[in-house]
Short mmCIF file of C-alpha atoms and ligand atoms in Angstrom, two decimals:
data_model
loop_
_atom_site.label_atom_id
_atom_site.label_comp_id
_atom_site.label_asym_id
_atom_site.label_seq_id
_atom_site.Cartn_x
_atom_site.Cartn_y
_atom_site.Cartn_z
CA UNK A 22 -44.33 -27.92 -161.29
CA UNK A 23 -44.37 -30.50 -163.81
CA UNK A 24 -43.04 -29.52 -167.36
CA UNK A 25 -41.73 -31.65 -170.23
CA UNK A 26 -38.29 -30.41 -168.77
CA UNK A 27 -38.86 -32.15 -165.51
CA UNK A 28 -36.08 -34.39 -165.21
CA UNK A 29 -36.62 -38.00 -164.44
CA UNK A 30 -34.14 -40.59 -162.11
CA UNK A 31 -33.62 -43.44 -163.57
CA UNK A 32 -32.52 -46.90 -161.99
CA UNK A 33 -31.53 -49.73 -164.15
CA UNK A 34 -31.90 -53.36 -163.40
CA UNK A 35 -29.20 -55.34 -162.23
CA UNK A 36 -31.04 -58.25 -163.24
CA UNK A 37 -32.52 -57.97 -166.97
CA UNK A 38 -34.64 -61.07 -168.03
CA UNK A 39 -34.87 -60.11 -171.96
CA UNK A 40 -32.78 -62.96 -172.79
CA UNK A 41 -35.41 -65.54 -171.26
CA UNK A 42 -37.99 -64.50 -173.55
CA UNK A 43 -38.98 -67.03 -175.89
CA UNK A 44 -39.92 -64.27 -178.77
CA UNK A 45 -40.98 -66.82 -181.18
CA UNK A 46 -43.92 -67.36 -178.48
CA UNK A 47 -45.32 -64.00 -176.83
CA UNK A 48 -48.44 -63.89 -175.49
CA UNK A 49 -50.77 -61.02 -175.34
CA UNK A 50 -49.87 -59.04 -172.17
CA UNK A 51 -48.16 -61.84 -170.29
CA UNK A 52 -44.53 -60.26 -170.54
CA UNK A 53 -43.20 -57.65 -169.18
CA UNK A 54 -40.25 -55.63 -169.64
CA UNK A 55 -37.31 -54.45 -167.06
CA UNK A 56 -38.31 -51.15 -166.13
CA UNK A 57 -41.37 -49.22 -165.35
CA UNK A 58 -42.06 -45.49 -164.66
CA UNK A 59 -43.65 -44.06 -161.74
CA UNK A 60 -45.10 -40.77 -160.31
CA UNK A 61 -47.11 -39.66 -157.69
CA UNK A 62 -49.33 -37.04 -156.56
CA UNK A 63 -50.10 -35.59 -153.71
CA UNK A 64 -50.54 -31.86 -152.39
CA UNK A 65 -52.03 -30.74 -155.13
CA UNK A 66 -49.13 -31.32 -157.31
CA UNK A 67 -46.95 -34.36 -159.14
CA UNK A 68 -44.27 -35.54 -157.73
CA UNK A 69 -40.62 -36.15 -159.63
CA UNK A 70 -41.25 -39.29 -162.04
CA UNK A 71 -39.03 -41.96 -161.37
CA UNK A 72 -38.10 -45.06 -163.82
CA UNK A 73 -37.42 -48.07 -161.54
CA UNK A 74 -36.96 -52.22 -161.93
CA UNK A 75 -40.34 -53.22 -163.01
CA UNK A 76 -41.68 -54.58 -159.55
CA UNK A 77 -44.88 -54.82 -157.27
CA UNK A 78 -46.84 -51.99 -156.06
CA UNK A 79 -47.60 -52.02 -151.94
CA UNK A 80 -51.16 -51.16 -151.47
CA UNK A 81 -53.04 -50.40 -148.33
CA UNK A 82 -56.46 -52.21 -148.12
CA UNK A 83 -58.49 -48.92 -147.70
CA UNK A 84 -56.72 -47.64 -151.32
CA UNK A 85 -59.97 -45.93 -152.90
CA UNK A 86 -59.31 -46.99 -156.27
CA UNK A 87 -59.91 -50.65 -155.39
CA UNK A 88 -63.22 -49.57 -153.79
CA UNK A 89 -64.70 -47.06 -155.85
CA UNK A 90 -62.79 -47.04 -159.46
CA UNK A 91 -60.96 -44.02 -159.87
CA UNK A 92 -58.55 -45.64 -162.58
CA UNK A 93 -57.88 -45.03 -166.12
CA UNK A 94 -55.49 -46.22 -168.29
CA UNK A 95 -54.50 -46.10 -172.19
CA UNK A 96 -52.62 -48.21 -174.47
CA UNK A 97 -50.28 -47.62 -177.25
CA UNK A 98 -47.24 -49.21 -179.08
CA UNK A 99 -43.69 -48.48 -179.80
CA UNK A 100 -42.20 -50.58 -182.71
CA UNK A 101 -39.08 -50.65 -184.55
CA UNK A 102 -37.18 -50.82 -188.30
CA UNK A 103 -34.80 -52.24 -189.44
CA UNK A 104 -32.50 -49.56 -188.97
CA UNK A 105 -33.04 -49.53 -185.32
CA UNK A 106 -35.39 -46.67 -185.23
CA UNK A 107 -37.97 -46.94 -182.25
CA UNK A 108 -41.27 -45.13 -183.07
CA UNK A 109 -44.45 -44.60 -181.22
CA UNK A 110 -47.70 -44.13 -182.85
CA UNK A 111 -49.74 -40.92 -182.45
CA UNK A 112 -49.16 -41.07 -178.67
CA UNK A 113 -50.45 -37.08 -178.73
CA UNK A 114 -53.80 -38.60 -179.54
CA UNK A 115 -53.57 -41.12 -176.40
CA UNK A 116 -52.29 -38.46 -173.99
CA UNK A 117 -55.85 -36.30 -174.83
CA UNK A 118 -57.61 -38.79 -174.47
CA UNK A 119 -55.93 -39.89 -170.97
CA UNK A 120 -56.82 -36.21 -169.77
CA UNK A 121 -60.17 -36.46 -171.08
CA UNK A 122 -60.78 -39.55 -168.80
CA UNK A 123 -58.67 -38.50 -165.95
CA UNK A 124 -61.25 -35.20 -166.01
CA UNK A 125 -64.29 -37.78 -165.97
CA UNK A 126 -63.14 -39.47 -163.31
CA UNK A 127 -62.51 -36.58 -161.28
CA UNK A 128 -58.74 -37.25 -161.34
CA UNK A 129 -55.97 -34.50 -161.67
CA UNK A 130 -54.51 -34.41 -165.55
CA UNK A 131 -51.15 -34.70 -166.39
CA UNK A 132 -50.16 -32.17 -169.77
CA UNK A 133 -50.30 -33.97 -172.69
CA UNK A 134 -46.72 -33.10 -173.78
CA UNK A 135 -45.52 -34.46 -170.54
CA UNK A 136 -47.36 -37.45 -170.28
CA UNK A 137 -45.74 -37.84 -174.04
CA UNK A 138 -42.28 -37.11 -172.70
CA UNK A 139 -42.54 -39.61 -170.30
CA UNK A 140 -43.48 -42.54 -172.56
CA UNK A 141 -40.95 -41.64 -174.54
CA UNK A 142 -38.60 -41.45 -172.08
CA UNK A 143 -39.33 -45.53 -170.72
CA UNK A 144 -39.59 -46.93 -174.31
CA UNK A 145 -36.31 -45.40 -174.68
CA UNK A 146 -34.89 -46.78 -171.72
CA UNK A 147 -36.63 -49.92 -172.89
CA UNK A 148 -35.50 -50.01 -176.69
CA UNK A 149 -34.09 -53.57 -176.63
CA UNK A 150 -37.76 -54.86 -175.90
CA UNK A 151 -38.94 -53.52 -179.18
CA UNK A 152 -38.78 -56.19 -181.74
CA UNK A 153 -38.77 -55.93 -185.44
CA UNK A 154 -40.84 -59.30 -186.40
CA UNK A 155 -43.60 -58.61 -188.56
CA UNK A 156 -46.84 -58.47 -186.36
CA UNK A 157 -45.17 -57.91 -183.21
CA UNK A 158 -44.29 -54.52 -181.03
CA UNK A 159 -43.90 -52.83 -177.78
CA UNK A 160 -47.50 -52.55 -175.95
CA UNK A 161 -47.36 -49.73 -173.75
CA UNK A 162 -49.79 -49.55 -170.69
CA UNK A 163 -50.34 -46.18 -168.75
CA UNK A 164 -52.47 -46.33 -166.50
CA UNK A 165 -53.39 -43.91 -163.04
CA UNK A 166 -55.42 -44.71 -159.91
CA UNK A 167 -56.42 -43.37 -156.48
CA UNK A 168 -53.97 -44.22 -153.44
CA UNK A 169 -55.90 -42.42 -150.76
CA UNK A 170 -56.33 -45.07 -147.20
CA UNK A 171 -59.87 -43.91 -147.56
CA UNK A 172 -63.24 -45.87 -147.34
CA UNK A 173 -65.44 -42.54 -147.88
CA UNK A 174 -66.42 -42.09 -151.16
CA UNK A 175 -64.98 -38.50 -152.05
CA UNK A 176 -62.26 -38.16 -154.36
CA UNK A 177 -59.05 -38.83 -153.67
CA UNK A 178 -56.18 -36.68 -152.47
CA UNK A 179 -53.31 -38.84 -153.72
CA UNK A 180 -52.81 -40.44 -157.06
CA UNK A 181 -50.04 -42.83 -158.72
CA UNK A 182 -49.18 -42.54 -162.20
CA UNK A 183 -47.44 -45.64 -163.54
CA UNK A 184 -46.60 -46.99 -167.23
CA UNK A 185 -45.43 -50.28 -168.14
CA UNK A 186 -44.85 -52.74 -171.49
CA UNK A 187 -44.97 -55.88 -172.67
CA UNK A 188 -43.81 -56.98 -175.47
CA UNK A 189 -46.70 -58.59 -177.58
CA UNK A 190 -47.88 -60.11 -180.90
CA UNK A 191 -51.28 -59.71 -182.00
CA UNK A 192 -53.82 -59.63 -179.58
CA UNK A 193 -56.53 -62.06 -181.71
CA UNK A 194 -54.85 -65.39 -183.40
CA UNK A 195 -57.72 -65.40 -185.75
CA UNK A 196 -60.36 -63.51 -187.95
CA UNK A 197 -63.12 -62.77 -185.17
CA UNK A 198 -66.85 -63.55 -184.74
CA UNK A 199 -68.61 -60.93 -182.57
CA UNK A 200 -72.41 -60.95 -181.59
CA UNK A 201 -74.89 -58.20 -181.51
CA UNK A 202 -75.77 -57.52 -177.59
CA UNK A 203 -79.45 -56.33 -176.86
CA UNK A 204 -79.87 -56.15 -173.76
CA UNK A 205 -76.78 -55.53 -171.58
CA UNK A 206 -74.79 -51.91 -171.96
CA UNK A 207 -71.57 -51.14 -171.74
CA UNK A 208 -72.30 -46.89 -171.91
CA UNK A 209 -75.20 -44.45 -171.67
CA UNK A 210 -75.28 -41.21 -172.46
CA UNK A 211 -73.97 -39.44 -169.49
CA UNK A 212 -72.10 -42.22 -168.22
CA UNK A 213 -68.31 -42.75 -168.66
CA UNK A 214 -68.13 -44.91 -171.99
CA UNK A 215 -65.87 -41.90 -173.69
CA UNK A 216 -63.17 -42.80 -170.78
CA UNK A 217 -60.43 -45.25 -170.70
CA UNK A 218 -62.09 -46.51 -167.19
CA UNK A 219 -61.13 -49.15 -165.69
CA UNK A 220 -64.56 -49.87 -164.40
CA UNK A 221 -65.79 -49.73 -167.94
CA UNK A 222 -64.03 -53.56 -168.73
CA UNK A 223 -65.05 -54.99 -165.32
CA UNK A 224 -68.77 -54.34 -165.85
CA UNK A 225 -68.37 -56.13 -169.73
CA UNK A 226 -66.42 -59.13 -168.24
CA UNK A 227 -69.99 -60.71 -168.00
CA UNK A 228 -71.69 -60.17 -170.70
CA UNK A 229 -68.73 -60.53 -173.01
CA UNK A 230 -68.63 -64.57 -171.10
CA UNK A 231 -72.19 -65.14 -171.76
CA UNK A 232 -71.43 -64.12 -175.51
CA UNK A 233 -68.24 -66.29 -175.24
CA UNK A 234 -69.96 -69.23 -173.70
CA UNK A 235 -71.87 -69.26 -177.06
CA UNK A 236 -69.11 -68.86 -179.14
CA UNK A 237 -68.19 -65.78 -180.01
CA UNK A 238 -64.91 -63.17 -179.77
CA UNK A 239 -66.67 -60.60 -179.10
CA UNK A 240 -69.48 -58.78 -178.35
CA UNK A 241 -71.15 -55.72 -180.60
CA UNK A 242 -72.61 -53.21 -177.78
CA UNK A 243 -75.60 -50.97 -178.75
CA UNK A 244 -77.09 -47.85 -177.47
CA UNK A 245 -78.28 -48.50 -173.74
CA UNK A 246 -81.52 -46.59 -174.92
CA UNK A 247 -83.00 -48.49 -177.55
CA UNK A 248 -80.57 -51.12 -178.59
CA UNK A 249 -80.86 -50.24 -181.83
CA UNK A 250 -77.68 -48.47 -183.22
CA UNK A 251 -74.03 -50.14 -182.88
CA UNK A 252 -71.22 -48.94 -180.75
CA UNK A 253 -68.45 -50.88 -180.69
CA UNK A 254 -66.98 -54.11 -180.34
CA UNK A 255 -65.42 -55.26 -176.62
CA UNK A 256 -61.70 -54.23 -177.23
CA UNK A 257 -62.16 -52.16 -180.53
CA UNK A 258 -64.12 -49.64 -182.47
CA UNK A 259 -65.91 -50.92 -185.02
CA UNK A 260 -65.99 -49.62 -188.87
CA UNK A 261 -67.92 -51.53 -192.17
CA UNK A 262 -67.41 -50.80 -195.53
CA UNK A 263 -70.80 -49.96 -197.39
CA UNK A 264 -71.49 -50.10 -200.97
CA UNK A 265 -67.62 -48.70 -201.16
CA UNK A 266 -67.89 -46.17 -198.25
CA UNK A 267 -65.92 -46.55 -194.63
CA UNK A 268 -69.01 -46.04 -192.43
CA UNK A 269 -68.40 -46.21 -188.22
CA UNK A 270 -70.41 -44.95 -185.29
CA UNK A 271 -69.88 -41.81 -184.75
CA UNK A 272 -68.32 -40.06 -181.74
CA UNK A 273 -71.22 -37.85 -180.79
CA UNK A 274 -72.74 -38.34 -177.33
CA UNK A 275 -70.21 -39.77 -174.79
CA UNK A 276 -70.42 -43.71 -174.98
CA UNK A 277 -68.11 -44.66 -177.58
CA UNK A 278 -64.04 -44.23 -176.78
CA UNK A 279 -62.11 -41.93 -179.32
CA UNK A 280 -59.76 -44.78 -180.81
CA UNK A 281 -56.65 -43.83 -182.47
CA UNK A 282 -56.22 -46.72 -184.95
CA UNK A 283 -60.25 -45.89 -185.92
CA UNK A 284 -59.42 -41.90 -186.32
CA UNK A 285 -55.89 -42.95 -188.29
CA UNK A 286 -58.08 -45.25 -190.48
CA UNK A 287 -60.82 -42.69 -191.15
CA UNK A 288 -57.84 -40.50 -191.81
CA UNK A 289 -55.84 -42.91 -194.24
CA UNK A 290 -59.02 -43.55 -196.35
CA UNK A 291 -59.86 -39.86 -196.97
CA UNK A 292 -56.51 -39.60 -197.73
CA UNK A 293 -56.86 -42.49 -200.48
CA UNK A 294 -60.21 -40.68 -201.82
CA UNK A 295 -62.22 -43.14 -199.86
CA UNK A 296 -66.06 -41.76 -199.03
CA UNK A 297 -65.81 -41.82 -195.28
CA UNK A 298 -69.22 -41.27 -193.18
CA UNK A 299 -69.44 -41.10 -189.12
CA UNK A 300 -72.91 -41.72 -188.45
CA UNK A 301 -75.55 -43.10 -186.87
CA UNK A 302 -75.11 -47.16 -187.80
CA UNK A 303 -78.33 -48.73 -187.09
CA UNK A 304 -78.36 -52.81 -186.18
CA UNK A 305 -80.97 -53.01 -189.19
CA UNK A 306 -78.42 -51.73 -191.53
CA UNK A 307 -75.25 -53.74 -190.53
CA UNK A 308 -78.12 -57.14 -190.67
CA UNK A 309 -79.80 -56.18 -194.00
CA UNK A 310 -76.38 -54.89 -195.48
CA UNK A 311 -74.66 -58.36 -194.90
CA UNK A 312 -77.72 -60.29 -195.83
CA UNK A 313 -78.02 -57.95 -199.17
CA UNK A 314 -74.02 -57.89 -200.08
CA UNK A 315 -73.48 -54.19 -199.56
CA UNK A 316 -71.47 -54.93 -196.11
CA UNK A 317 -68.33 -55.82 -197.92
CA UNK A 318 -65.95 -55.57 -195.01
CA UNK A 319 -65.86 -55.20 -191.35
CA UNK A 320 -63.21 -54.99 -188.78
CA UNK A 321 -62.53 -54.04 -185.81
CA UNK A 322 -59.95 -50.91 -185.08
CA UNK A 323 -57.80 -50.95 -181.89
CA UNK A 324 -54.49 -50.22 -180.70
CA UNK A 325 -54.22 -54.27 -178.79
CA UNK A 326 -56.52 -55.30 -181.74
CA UNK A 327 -54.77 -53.43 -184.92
CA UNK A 328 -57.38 -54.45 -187.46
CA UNK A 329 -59.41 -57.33 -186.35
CA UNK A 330 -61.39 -59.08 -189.72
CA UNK A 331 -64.91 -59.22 -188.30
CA UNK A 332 -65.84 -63.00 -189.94
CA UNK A 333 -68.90 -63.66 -188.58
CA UNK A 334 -72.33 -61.44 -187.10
CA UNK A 335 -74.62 -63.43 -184.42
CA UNK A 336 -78.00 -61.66 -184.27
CA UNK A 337 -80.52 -62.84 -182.24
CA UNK A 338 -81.21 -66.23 -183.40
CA UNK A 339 -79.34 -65.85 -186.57
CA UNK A 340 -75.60 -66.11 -187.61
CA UNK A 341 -74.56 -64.30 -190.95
CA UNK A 342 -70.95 -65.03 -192.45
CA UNK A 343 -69.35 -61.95 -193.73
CA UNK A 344 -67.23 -62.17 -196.84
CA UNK A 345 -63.67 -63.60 -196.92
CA UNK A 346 -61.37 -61.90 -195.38
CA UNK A 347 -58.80 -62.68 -198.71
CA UNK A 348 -61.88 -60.30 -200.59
CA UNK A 349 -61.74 -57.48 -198.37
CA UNK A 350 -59.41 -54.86 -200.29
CA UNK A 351 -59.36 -51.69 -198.25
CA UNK A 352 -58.94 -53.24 -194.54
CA UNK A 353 -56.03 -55.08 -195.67
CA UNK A 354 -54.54 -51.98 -197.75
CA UNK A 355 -54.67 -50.08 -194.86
CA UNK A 356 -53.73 -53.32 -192.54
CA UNK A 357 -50.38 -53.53 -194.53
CA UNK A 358 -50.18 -49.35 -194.73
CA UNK A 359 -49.88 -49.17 -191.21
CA UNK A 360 -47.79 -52.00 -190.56
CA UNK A 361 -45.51 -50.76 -193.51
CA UNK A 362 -45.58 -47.49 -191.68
CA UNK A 363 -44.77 -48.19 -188.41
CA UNK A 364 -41.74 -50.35 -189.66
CA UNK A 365 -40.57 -47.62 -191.05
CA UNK A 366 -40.86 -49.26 -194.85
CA UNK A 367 -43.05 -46.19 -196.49
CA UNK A 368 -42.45 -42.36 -195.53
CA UNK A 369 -44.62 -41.49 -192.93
CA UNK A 370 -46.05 -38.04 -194.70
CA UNK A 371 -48.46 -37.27 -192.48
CA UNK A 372 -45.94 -37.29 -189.30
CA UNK A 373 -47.85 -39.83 -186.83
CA UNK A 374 -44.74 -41.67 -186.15
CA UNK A 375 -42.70 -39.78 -182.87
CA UNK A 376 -39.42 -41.27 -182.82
CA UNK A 377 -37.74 -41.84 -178.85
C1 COI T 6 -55.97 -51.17 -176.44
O1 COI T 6 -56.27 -51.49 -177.58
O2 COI T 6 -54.93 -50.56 -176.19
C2 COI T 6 -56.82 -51.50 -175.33
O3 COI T 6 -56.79 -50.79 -174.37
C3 COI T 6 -57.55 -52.74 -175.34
C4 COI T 6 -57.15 -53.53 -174.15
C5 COI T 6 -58.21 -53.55 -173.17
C6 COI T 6 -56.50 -54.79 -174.45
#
């Protein structure tokens, strides 16, 4: 049975290609490292994780995840001071929510301290691939999905667990401009938008181009009811700051994903005496509050994203500018907290950083 004990064989590269990256140039997710980590399941049970060269996977035609979507995946990062110290962020947080999806999808779990464990135990194999430049880290991609040969729909018998990383910078180059969607959904109550599915991105591919194609980032999805209260934003959660108070959509009902950067935030300003409110955020409110002045910041909250300056609103017909991103006090305090944090410049009091 699996345990956080379960030992783990590792094979190293004979062939590592770190010293062909051109780190001065690293684009979002385009990199990968030497090694990856792999583990099946079948019988009922998981198999003995393996770390092997970073490679292809051989896939039958009939595998059910490429048919019917039983695949989830998370994301986290791993960075590192100056002293040489790798840390990764709250990856406790990313391992709940994993099982959480895994559950929705009707997918066997893996125990959140092993699932830890393992990360842990490829970004330590993988330390050199953590760099130290200011804005950059280790992106670490989990992910799981069905292997059955199977073209019933039933769920599957056989999983594979796999995590990767890239190395990465930021994932946007600029402040973003995101626009209010009315009328497609990415999650309904019920539905899966509380999972790390897979499926969940395919379906916004479209509307996200149509949204692109008039020049926006991003889009802002509402609620698939009414299209009246915000969600969140394509890659990120989304959070204002009102008349002095962090205000974000709140987590009740199952369509908006449990971020970690949003819940450290959230957690960061309460900590700095900040009024914090998750709530209902109606579409009115975010238009009238940037119209009227009392929408003094918004950004978007992500692990890929960090803390995205929101720049610009499209709604309906209109577009309203937000303030300057140089004005916006508390998103880059806590921008420069967490950065600060992570590179192991400030004492990390409350613990979030688990060293490998
Ligand atoms: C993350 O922030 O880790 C995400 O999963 C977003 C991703 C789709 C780039």
């Amino acid at each position: 049975m699996l345990n956080e004990t379960t030992s783990i064989n590792v094979t190293l590269t004979k062939n590592s290609h770190i010293n062909e990256v051109d780190w001065s140039n690293i684009p979002f997710g385009r990199i990968f490292s030497d090694h990856m980590l792999v583990m099946d399941y079948a019988n009922g049970e998981w198999k003995q994780p393996e770390i092997i060269p970073f490679g292809n996977l051989s896939l039958n035609p009939a595998t059910s995840a490429i048919h019917y979507g039983q695949s989830v995946f998370e994301g986290m990062k791993a960075n590192k001071s100056e002293n040489g110290d790798v840390v990764i962020f709250r990856p406790e947080l990313n391992a709940k929510r994993f099982k959480e999806s895994c559950e929705r999808l009707c997918m066997p779990g893996i125990p959140e301290d092993v699932f830890v464990e393992l990360v842990k135990k490829l970004v330590d194999v993988e330390r050199d691939w953590v760099s130290t430049k200011e804005d950059y880290s280790l992106y670490i991609r989990p992910f799981m999905f069905a292997t059955d040969d199977y073209i019933g729909v039933k769920p599957s018998e056989t999983y594979k667990f796999v995590i990767f990383t890239c190395p990465v910078g930021t994932y946007y180059s600029e402040p973003v401009s995101v626009k209010i969607e009315e009328y497609y959904t990415r999650a309904a109550a019920g539905g899966v938008g509380m999972a790390k599915a897979a499926g969940n991105y395919g379906a916004a591919l479209f509307p996200a181009k149509q949204g692109q194609l008039k020049g926006f980032h991003q889009l802002v999805w509402t609620d698939a009811k009414e299209h009246k209260y915000i969600e969140e934003s394509g890659t990120m959660n989304i959070m204002f700051v009102i008349n002095g108070t962090l205000v974000t959509p709140s987590e009740e009902g199952d369509t908006i994903l449990k971020g970690t950067t949003k819940r450290t935030v959230i957690e960061v300003a309460q900590s700095w005496g900040m009024k914090v409110e998750e709530r209902k955020v109606s579409v009115e409110e975010v238009v009238n509050g940037i119209k009227d002045g009392s929408i003094t910041e918004a950004f978007g909250a992500g692990t890929a994203a960090t803390i995205a300056h929101i720049v610009r609103l499209g709604y309906r017909d209109e577009i309203l500018d937000l303030p300057s991103v140089e004005s916006r006090t508390f998103s880059n305090k806590v921008k420069k907290y967490l950065d600060d944090l992570k590179a192991g410049k400030i004492e990390d009091t409350h613990g979030w950083c688990v060293k490998v």
